[in-house]
PDB file of C-alpha atoms and ligand atoms in Angstrom:
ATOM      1  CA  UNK A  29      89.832  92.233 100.887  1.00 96.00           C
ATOM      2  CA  UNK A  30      92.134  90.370  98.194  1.00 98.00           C
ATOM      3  CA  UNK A  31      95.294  89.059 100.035  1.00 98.00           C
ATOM      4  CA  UNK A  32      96.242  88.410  96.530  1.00 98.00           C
ATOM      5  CA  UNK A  33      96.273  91.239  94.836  1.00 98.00           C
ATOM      6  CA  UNK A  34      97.762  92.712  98.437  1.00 98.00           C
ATOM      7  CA  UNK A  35     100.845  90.624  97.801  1.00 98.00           C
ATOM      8  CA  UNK A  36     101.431  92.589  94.531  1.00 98.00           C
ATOM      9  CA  UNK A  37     100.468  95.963  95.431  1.00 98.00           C
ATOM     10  CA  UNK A  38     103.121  94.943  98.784  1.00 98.00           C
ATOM     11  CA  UNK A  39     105.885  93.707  96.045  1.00 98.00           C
ATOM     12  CA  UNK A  40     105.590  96.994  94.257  1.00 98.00           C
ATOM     13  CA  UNK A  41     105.170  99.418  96.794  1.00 98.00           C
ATOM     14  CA  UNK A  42     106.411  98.438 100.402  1.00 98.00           C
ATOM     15  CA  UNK A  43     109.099  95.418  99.560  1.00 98.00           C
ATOM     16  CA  UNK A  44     111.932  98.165  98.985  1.00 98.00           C
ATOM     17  CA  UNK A  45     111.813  98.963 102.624  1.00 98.00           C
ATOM     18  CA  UNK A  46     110.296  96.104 104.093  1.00 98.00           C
ATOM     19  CA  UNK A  47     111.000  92.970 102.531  1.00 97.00           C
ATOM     20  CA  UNK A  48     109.938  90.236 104.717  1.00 97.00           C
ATOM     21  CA  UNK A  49     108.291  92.208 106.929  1.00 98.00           C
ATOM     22  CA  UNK A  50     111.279  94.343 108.301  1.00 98.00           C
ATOM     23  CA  UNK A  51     112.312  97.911 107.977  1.00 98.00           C
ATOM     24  CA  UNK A  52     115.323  98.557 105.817  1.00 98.00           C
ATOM     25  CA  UNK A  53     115.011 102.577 107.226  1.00 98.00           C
ATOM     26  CA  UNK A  54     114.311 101.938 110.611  1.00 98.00           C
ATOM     27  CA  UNK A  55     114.963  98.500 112.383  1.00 97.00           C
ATOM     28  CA  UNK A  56     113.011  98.319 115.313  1.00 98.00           C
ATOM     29  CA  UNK A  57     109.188  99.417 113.282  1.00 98.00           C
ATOM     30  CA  UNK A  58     108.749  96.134 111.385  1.00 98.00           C
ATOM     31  CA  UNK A  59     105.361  94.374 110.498  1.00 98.00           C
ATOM     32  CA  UNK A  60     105.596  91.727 112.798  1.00 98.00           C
ATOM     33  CA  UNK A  61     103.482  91.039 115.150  1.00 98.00           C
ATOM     34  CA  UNK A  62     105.162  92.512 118.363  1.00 98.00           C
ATOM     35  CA  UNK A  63     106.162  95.709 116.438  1.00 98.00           C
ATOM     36  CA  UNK A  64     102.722  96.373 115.045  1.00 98.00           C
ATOM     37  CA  UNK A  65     101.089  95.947 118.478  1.00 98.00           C
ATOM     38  CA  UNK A  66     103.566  98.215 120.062  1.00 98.00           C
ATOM     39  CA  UNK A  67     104.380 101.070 117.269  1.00 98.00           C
ATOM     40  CA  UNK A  68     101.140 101.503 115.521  1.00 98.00           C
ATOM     41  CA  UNK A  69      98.690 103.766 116.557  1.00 96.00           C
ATOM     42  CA  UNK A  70      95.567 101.780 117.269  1.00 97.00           C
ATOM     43  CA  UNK A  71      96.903  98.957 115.787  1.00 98.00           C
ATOM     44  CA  UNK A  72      95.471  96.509 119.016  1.00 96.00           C
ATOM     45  CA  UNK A  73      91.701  97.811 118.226  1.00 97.00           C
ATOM     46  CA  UNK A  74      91.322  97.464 114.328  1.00 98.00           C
ATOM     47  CA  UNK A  75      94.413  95.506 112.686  1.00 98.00           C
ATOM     48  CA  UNK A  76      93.585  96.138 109.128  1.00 98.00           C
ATOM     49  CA  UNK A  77      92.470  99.875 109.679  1.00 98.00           C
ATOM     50  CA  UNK A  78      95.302 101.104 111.704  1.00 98.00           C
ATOM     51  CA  UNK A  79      97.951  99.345 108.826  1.00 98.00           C
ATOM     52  CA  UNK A  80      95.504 101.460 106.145  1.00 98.00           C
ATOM     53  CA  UNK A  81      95.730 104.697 107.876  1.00 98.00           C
ATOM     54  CA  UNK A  82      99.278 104.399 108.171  1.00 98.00           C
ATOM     55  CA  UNK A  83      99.942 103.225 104.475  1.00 98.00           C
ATOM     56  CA  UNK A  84      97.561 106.234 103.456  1.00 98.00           C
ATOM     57  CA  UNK A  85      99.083 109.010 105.798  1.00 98.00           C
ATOM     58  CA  UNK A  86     102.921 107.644 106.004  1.00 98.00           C
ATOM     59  CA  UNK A  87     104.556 108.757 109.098  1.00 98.00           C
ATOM     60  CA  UNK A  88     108.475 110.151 109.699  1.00 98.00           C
ATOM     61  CA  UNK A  89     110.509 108.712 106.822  1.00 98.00           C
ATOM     62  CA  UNK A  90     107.174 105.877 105.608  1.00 98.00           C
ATOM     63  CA  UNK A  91     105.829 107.991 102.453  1.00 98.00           C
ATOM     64  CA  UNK A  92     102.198 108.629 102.568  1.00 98.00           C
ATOM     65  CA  UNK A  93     100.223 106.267  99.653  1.00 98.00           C
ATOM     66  CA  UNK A  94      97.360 108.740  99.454  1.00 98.00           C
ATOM     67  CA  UNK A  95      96.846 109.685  95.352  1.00 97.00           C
ATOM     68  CA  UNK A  96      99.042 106.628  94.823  1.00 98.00           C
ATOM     69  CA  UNK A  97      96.836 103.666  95.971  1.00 98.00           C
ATOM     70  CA  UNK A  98      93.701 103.725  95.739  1.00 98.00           C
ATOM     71  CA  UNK A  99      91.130 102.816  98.591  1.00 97.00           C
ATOM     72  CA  UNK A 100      90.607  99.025  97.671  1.00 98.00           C
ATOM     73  CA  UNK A 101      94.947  98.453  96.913  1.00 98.00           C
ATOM     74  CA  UNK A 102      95.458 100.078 100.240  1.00 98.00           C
ATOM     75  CA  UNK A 103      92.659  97.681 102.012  1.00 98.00           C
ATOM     76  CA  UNK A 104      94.203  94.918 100.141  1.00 98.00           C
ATOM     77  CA  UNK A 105      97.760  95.522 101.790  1.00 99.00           C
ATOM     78  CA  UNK A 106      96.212  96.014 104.699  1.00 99.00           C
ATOM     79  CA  UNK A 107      95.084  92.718 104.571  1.00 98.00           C
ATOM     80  CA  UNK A 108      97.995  91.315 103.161  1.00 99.00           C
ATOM     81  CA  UNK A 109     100.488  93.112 105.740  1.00 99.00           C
ATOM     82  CA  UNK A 110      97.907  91.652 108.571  1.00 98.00           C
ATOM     83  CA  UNK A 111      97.863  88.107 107.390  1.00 98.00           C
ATOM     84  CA  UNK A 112     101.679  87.876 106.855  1.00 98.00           C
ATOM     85  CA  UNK A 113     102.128  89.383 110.694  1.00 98.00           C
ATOM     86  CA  UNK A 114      99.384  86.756 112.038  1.00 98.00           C
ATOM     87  CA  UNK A 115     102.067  84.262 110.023  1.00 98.00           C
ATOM     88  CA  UNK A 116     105.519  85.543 111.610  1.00 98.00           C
ATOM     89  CA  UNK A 117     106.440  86.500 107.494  1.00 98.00           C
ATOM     90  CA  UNK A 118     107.301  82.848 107.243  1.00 92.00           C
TER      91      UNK A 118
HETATM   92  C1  HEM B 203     106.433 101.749 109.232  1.00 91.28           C
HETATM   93  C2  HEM B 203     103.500  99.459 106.113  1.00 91.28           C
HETATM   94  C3  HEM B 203     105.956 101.450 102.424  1.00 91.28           C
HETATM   95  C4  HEM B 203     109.260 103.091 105.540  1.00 91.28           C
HETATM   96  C5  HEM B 203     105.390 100.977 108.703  1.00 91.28           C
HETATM   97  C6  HEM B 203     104.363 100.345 109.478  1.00 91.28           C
HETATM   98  C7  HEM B 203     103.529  99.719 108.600  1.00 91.28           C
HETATM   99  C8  HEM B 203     104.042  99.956 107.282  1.00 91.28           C
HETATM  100  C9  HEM B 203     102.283  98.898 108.930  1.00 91.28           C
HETATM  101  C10 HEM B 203     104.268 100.366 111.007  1.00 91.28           C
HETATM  102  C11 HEM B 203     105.307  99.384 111.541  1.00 91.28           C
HETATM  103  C12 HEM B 203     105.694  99.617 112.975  1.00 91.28           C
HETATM  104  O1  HEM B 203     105.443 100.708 113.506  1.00 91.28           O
HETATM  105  O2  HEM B 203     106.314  98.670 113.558  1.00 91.28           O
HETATM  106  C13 HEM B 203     103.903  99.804 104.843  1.00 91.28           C
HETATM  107  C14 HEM B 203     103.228  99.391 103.634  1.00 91.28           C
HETATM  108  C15 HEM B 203     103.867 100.009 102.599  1.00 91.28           C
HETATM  109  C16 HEM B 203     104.996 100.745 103.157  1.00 91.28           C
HETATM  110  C17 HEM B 203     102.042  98.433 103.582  1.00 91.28           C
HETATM  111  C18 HEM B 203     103.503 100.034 101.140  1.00 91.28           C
HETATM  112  C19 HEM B 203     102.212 100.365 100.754  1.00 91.28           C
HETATM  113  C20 HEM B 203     107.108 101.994 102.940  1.00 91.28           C
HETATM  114  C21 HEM B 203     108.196 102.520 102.148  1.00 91.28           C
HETATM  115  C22 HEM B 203     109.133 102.974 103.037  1.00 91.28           C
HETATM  116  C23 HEM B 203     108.618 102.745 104.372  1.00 91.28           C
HETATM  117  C24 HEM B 203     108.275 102.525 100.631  1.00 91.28           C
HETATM  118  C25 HEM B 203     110.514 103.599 102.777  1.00 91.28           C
HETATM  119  C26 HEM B 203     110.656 104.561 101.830  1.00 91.28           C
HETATM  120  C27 HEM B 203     108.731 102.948 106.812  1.00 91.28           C
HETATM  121  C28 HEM B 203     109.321 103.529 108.010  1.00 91.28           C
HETATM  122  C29 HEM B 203     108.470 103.168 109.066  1.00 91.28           C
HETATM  123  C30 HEM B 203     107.409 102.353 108.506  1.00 91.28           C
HETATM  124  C31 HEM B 203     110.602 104.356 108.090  1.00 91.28           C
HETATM  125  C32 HEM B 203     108.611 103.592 110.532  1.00 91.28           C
HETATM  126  C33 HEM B 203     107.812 104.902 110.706  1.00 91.28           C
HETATM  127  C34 HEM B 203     107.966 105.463 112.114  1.00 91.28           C
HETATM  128  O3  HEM B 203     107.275 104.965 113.009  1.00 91.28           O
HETATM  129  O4  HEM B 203     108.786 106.381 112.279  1.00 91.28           O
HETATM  130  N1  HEM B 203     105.190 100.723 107.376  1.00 91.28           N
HETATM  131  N2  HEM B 203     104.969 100.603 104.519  1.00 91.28           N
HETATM  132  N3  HEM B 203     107.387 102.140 104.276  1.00 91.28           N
HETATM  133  N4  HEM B 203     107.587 102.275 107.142  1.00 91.28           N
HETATM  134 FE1  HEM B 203     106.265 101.456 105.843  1.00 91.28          FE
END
C-alpha cells in the first residue's frame, strides 16, 4: 500500500473528524493505538483490514466510504491510519 497517497486520501476524507488521530464526534474511539486495539472489531488479528472494513462500512456516526473510495485509497488509509497508530500520531 502507498502511505503516501494514504496521507492525502486521510487529509481529505478523515482529518475533519480526526485530525491527529482523535475523534472530534466521539472522544474516547481515536486511532491510537490503545483505542484501535480495544474499539475495533478485529482490529488485534489484521490491523490494516479491520481499519478498511471500518472506513468502507462506517459505523454509528463514522460515514461509510463505500462508492466514495475506491479499493486501493481505502487500503492506502488503511495503511496510513496503521502506520501513524504504530507512531503515537507524533
Ligand atoms: C471511528 C477511521 C472518517 C467519525 C473510526 C475508527 C477508525 C476510523 C479506524 C475506529 C476507531 C476506534 O474505534 O477507536 C477513519 C478513516 C476515515 C474516517 C480512515 C476516512 C476515510 C470519519 C469521518 C467522521 C468519522 C469523516 C465524522 C463525520 C468517526 C466516529 C467513530 C470513528 C464517530 C466512532 C464510531 C463508533 O465506534 O461509534 N474511524 N474515519 N470518521 N470515526 Fe472515523
Amino acid at each position: 500500500a502507498d502511505v503516501a497517497h494514504g496521507a492525502q486520501i486521510f487529509s481529505a476524507n478523515c482529518a475533519a473528524c480526526h485530525m491527529g488521530g482523535g475523534n472530534v464526534v466521539n472522544a474516547e474511539r481515536t486511532l491510537k493505538a490503545d483505542a484501535l486495539s480495544a474499539y475495533l472489531a478485529d482490529y488485534n488479528a489484521d490491523h490494516e483490514a479491520a481499519i478498511a472494513h471500518q472506513v468502507t462500512n462506517g459505523k454509528n456516526a463514522m460515514p461509510a466510504f463505500l462508492g466514495k473510495l475506491n479499493d486501493t485509497d481505502i487500503a492506502d488509509v488503511a495503511a496510513y491510519v496503521e502506520d501513524m497508530a504504530s507512531k503515537g500520531w507524533a
